[in-house]
Tab-separated table of C-alpha atoms in Angstrom:
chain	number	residue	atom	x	y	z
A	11	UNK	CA	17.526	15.703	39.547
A	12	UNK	CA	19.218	17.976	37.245
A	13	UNK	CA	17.329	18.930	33.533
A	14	UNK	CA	18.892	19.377	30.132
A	15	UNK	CA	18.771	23.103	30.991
A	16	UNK	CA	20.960	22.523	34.463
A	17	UNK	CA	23.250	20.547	32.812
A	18	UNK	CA	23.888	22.099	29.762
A	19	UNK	CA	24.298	25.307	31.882
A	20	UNK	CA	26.621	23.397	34.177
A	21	UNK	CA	29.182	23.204	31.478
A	22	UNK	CA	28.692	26.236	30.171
A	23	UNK	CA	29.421	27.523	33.787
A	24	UNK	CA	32.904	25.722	34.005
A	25	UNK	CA	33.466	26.968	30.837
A	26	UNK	CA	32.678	30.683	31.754
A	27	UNK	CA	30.533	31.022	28.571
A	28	UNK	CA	27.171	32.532	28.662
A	29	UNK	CA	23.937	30.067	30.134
A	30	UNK	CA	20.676	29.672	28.605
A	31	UNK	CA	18.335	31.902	30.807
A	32	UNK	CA	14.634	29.542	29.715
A	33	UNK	CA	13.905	26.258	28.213
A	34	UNK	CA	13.262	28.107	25.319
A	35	UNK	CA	16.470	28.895	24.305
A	36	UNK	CA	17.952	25.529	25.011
A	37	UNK	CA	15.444	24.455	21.619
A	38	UNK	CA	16.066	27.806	19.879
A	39	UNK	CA	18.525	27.601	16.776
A	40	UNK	CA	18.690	31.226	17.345
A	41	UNK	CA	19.039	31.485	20.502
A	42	UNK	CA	22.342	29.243	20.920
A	43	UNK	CA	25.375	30.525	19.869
A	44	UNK	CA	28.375	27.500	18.268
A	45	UNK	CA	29.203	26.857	21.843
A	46	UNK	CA	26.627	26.235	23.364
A	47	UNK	CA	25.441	23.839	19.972
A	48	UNK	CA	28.091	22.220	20.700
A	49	UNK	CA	27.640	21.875	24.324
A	50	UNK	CA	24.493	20.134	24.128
A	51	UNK	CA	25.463	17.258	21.698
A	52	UNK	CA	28.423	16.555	24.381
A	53	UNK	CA	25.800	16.268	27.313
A	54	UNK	CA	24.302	13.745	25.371
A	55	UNK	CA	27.844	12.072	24.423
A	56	UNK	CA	28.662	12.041	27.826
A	57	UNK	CA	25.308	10.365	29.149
A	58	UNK	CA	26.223	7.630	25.682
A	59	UNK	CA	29.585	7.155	27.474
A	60	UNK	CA	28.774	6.470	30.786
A	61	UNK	CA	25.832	4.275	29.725
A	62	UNK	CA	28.096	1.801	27.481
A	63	UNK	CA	30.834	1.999	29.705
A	64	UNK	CA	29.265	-1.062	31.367
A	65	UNK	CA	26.436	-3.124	30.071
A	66	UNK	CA	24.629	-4.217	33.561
A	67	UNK	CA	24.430	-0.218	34.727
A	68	UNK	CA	21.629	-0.888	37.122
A	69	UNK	CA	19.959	2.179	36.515
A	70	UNK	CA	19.282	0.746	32.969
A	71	UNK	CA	18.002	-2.510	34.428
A	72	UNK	CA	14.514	-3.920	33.315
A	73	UNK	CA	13.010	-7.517	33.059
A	74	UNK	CA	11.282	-9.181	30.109
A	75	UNK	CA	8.971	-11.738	29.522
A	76	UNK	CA	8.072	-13.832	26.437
A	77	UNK	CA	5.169	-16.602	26.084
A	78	UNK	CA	6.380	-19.666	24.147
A	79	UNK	CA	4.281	-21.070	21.338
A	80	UNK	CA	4.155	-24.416	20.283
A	81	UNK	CA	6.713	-25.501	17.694
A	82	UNK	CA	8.107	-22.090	17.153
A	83	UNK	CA	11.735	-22.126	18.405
A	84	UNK	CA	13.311	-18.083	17.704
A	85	UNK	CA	11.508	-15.161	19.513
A	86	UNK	CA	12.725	-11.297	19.844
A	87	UNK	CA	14.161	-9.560	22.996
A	88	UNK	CA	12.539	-5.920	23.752
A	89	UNK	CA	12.956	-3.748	21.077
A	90	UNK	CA	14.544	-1.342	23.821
A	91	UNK	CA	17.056	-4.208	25.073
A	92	UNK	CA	20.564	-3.144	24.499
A	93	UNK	CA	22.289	-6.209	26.159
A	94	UNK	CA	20.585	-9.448	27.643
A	95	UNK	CA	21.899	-11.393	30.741
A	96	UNK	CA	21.302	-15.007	29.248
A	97	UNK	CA	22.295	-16.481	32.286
A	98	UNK	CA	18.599	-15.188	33.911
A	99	UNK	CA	16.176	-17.546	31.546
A	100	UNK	CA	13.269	-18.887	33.899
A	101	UNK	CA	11.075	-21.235	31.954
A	102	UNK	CA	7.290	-20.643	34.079
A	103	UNK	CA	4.094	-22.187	33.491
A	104	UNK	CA	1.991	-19.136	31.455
A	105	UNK	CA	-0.667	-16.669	33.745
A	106	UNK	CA	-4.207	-17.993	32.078
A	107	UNK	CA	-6.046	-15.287	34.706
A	108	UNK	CA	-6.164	-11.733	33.736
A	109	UNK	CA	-5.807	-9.563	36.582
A	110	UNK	CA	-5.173	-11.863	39.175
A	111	UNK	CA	-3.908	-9.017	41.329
A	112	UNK	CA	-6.272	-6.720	41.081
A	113	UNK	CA	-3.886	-3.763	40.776
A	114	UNK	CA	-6.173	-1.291	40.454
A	115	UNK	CA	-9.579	-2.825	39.145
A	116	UNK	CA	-11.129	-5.617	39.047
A	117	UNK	CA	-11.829	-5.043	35.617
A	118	UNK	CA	-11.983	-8.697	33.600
A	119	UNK	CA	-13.939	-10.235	36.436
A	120	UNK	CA	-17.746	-10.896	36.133
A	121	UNK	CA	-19.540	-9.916	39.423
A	122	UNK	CA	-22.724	-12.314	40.176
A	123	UNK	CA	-24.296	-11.082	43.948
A	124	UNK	CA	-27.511	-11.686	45.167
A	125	UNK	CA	-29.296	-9.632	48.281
A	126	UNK	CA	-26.907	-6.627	49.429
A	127	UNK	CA	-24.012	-8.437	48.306
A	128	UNK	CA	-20.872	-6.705	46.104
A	129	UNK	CA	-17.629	-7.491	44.452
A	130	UNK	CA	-15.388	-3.909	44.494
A	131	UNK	CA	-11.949	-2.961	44.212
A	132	UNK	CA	-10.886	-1.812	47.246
A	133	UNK	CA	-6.973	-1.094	47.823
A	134	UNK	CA	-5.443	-3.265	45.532
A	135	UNK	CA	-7.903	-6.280	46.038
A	136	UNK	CA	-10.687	-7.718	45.326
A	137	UNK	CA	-13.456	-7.121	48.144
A	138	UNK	CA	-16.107	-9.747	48.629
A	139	UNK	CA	-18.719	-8.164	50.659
A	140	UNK	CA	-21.957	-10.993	51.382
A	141	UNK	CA	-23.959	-8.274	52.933
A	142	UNK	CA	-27.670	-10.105	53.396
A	143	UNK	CA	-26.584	-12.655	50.765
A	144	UNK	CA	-23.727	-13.560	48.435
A	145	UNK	CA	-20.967	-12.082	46.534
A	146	UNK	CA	-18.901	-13.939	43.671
A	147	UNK	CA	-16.946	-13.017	40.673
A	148	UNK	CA	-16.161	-15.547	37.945
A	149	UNK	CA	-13.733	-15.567	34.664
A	150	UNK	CA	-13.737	-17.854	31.786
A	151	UNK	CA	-10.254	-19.839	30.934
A	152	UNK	CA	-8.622	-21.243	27.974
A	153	UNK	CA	-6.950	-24.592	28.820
A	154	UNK	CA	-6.449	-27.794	27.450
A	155	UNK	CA	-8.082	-30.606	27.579
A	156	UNK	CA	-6.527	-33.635	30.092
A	157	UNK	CA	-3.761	-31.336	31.590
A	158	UNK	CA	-3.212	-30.467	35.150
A	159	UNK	CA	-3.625	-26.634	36.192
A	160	UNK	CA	-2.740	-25.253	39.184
A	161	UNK	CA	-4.935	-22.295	41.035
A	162	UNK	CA	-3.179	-20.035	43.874
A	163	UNK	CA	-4.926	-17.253	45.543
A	164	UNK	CA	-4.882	-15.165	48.921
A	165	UNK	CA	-7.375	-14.198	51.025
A	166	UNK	CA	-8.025	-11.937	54.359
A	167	UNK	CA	-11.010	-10.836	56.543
A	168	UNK	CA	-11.249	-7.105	56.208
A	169	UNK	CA	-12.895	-6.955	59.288
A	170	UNK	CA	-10.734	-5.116	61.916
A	171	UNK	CA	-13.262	-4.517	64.432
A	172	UNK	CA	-16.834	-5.424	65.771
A	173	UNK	CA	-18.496	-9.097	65.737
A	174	UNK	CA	-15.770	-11.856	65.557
A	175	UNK	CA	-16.868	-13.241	61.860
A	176	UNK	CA	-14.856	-16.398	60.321
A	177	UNK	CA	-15.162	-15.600	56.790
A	178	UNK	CA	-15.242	-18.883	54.507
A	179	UNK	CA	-15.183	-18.356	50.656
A	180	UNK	CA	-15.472	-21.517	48.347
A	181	UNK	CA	-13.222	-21.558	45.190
A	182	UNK	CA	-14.768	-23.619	42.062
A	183	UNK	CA	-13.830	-24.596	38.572
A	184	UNK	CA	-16.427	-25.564	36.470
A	185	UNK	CA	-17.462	-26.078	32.781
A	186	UNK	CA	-20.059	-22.680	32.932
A	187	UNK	CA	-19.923	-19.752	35.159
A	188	UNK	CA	-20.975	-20.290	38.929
A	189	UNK	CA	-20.336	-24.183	37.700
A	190	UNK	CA	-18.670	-26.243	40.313
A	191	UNK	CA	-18.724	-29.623	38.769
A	192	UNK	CA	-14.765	-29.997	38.382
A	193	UNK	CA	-13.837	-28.898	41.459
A	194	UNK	CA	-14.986	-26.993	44.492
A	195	UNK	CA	-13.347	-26.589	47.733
A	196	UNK	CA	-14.261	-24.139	50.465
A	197	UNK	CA	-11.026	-22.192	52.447
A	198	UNK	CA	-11.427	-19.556	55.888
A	199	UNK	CA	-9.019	-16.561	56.709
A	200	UNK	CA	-6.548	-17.307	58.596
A	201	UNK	CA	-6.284	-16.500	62.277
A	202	UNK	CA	-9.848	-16.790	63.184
A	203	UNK	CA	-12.134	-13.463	63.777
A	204	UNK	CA	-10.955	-10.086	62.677
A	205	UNK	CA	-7.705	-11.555	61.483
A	206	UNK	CA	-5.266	-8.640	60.813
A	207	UNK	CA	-2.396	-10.432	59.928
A	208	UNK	CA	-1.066	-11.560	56.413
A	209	UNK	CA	-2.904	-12.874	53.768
A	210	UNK	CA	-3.382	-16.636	53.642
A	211	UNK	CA	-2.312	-18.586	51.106
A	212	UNK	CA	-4.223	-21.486	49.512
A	213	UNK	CA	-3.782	-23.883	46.376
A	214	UNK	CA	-5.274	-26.738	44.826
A	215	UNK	CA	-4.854	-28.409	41.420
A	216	UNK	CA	-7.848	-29.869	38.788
A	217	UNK	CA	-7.494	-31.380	35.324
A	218	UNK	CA	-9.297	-30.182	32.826
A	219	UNK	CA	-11.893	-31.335	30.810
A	220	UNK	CA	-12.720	-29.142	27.811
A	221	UNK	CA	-10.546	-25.949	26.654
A	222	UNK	CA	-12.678	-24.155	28.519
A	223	UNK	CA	-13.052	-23.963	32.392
A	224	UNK	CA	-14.401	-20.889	34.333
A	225	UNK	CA	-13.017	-20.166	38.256
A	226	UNK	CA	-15.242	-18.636	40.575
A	227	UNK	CA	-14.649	-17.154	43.611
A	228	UNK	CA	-17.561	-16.806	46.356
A	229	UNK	CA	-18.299	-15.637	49.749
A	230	UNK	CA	-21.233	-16.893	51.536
A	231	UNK	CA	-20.567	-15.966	54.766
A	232	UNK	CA	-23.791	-13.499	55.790
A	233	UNK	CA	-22.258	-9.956	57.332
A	234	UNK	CA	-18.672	-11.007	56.224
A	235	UNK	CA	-15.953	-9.421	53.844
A	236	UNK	CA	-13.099	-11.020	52.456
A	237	UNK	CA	-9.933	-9.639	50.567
A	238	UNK	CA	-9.006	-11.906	47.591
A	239	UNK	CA	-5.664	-10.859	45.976
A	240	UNK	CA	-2.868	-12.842	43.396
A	241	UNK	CA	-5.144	-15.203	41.967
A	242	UNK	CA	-3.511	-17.799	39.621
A	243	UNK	CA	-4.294	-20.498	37.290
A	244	UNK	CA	-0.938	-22.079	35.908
A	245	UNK	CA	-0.605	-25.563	34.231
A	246	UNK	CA	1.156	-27.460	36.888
A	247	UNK	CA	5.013	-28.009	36.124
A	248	UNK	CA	7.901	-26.367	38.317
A	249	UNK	CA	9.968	-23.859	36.767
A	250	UNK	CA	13.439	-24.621	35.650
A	251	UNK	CA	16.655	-22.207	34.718
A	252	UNK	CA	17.629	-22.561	31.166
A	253	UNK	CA	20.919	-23.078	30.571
A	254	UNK	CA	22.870	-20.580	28.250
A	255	UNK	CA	24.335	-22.012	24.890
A	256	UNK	CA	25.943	-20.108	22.303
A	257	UNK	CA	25.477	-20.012	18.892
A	258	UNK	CA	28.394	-22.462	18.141
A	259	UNK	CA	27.592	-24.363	20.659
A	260	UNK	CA	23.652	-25.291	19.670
A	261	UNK	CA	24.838	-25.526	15.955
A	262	UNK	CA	27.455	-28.430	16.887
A	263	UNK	CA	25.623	-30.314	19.408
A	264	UNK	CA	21.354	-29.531	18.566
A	265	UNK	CA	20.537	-27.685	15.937
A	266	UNK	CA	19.963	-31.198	13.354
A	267	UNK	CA	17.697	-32.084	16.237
A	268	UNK	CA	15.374	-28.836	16.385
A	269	UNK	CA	15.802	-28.037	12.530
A	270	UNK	CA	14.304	-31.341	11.841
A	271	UNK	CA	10.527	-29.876	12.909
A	272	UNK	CA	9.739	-33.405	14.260
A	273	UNK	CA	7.438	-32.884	16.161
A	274	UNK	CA	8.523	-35.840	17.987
A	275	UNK	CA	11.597	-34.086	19.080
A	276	UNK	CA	9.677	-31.007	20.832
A	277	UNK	CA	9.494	-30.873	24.614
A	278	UNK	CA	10.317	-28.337	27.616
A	279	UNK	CA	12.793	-26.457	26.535
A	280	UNK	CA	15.707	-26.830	28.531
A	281	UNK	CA	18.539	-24.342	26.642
A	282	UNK	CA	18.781	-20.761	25.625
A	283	UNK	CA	20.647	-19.665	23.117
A	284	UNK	CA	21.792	-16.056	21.223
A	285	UNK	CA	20.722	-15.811	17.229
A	286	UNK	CA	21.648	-13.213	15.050
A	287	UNK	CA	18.550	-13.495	13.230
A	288	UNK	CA	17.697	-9.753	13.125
A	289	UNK	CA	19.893	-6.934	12.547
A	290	UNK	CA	17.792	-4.252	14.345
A	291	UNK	CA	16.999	-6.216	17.476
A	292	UNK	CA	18.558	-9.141	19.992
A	293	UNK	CA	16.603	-12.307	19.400
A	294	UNK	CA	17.211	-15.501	20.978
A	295	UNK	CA	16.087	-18.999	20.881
A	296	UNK	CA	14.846	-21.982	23.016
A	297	UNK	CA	16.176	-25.729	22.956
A	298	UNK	CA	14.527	-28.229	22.229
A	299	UNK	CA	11.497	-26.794	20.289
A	300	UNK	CA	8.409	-26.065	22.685
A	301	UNK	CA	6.008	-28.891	22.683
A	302	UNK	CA	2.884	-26.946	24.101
A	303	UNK	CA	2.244	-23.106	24.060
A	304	UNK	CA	1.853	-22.959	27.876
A	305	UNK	CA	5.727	-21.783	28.632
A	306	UNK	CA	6.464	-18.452	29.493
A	307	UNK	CA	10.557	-16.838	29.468
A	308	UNK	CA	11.249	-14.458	32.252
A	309	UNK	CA	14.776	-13.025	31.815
A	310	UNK	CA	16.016	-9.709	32.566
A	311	UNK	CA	17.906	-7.322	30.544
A	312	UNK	CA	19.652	-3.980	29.623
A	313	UNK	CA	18.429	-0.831	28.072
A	314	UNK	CA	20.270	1.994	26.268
A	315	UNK	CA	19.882	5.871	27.406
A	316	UNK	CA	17.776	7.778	25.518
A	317	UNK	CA	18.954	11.181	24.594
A	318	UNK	CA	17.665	14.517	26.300
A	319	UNK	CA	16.042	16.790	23.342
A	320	UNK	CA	13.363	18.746	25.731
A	321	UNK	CA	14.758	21.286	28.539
A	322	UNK	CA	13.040	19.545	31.211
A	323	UNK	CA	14.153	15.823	30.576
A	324	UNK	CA	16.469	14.136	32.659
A	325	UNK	CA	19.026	11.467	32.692
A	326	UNK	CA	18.477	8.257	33.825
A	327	UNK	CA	21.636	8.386	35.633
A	328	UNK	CA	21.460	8.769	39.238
A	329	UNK	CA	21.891	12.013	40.636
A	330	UNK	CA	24.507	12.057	42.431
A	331	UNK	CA	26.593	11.241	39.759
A	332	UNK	CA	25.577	14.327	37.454
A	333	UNK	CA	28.695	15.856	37.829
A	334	UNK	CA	30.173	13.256	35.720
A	335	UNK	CA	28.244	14.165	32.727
A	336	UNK	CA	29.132	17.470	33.350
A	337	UNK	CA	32.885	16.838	33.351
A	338	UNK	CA	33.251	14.318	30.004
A	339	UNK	CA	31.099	17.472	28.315
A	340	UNK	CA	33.540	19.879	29.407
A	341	UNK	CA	35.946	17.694	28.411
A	342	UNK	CA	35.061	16.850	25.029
A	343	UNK	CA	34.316	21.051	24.471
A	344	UNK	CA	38.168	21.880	26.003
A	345	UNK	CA	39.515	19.362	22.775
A	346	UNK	CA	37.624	21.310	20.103
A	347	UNK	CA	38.991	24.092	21.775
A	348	UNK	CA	42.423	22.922	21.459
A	349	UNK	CA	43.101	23.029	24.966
A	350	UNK	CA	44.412	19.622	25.844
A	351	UNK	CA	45.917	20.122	28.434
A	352	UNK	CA	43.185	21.474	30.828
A	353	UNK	CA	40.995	18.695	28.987
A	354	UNK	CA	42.991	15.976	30.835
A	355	UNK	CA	42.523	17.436	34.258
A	356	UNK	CA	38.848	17.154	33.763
A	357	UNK	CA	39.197	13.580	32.170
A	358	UNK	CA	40.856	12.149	35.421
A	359	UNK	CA	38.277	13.779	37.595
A	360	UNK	CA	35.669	12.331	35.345
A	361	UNK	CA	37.699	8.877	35.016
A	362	UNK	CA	37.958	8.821	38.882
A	363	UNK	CA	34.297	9.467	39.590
A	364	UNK	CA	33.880	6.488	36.860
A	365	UNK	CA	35.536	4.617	39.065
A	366	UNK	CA	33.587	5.476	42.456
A	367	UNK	CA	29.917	4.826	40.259
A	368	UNK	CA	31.252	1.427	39.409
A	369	UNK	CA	32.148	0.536	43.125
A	370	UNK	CA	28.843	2.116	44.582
A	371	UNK	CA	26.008	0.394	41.231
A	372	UNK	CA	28.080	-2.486	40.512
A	373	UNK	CA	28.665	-4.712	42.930
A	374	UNK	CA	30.621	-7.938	41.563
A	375	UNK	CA	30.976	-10.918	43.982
A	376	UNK	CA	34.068	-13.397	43.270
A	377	UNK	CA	32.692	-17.415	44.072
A	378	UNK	CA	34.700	-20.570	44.406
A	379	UNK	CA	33.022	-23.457	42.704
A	380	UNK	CA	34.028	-27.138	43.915
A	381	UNK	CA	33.898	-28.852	40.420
């Protein structure tokens, strides 16, 4: 991938001016000479130009995610969101685990063994290891009282080898660690002894009593290990797209509804919509009001380049198409040069290569609704 330095150079090549021999002189005041000033701002115009030449770029893709509270209706986008697709709104039930997949830790999880038993990481899981006894790991929950909560989790014996072992762990949710007095059920790896396969996927759903709840997970199964990974405690609703409304549109057919603050009138939000309530970032809002602080938004979203200051950054444009950057720069140095006419050659090239990026990153499908 080509640096600041290559690039900048690049032009200067086509240009037959004089490079920059080290980083250093790519910073330098000094050490840069009016052309080569100039050169460097029109890398970074150039990069600007592709980047906003479409808004979905997929090389400036990135998702977002924001947790709904209860009867506040107007949240804001990622500060580094340049453009949001508001047709991608997920309402989701909100993660109440922390580190449920066990990523690289299992940091947040309380390990309770007895005998020679132990709870590790071990490649991006959680190992349960009985040994001569028991291994279990717990984690305390915030819920609330009289809803319904869904827990997910996978499992896997980690033996691959040796004495066929079925490996049973029992999952509990209870009102103090180790508790199992709300609900307890006990779940073996799939595929018998020494199962190598997938993991296996289990689920099962409780209500809850108090706000607080703690799930365990436990392997008493003597000379066994099991592999627990994506553990999940959601409340228990489906999740639903949310349906895009502009501005105009929520003001002319909702907003005397949600402005009310009744709280009689909050529920699952079922809308989306665009507000122009700050001038420094995109915010949005949801329709009707939340009722409960147990939604989460997943949407994705756009970001804008950031310019290349240090020798040694790079573009977030893809590689291969470097050598537009380096034509639009040459092209915007041939106009202060007053050479327009060689400054349209390199425009087509640059306009044509435009072209090819567009086919090859963004690939638009045509679809025939029946209505």
């Amino acid at each position: 991938m080509a640096t600041f330095l290559t690039l900048v150079n690049n032009v200067l090549t086509e240009l037959n001016e004089p490079t920059l021999a080290t980083s250093t002189d790519l910073t330098s005041a000094t050490a840069t000479v009016g052309i080569q000033t100039s050169v460097k701002e029109n890398v970074n115009k150039s990069i600007r130009d592709i980047s906003t030449s479409e808004v979905e770029w997929s090389y400036l893709y990135s998702s977002g995610s924001q947790a709904l509270t209860a009867g506040i209706q107007e949240y804001n986008a990622p500060s580094d969101a340049s453009t949001v697709d508001w047709d991608s709104f997920i309402l989701i039930p909100t993660e109440l685990t922390t580190n449920g997949e066990f990523t690289s830790n299992i940091t947040n999880w309380t390990a309770s063994n007895s005998g020679t038993g132990s709870a590790t990481y071990a490649s991006g899981a959680l190992s349960l290891a009985a040994g001569s006894g028991t291994s279990a790991v717990y984690q305390e929950l915030s819920l609330t009282r009289g809803r319904t909560y869904m827990v997910s989790f996978a499992m896997k014996n980690a033996a691959t080898s040796g004495t066929a072992v079925n490996p049973t762990i029992a999952v509990s949710i209870g009102t103090s660690a180790l508790a199992t007095d709300i609900s307890t059920g006990t779940y073996t790896s799939a595929g018998g002894s020494n199962d190598e396969g997938d993991l296996s996927y289990h689920n099962f759903t409780f209500e809850a009593s108090a706000t607080s709840h703690f799930i365990t997970i436990k392997n008493e199964t003597a000379s066994s290990t099991v592999l627990i990974d994506n553990v999940s405690v959601k409340e228990d609703f489906h999740p639903r797209q949310l349906r895009y409304l502009n501005e105009d549109e929520w003001k002319d057919r909702i907003v005397g509804t949600d402005k009310d603050q009744n709280p009689d009138h909050f529920a699952e939000p079922k809308f989306v919509y665009r507000t122009v309530a700050s001038s420094t970032v995109l915010t949005f809002g949801v329709s009707p009001v939340p009722d409960k602080s147990s939604y989460t938004v997943e949407f994705d979203y756009y970001t804008s380049p950031t310019d290349l200051s240090a020798s040694s950054d790079t573009p977030s444009i893809p590689t291969r198409y470097h050598d537009l950057i380096v034509k639009r720069a040459v092209y915007y140095t041939l106009l202060t040069r007053a050479d327009p006419q060689l400054a349209q050659v390199y425009l087509q090239e640059y306009s044509f290569g435009l072209q090819r990026m567009r086919t090859d990153l963004i690939n638009r499908k045509n679809y025939m609704f029946a209505v």
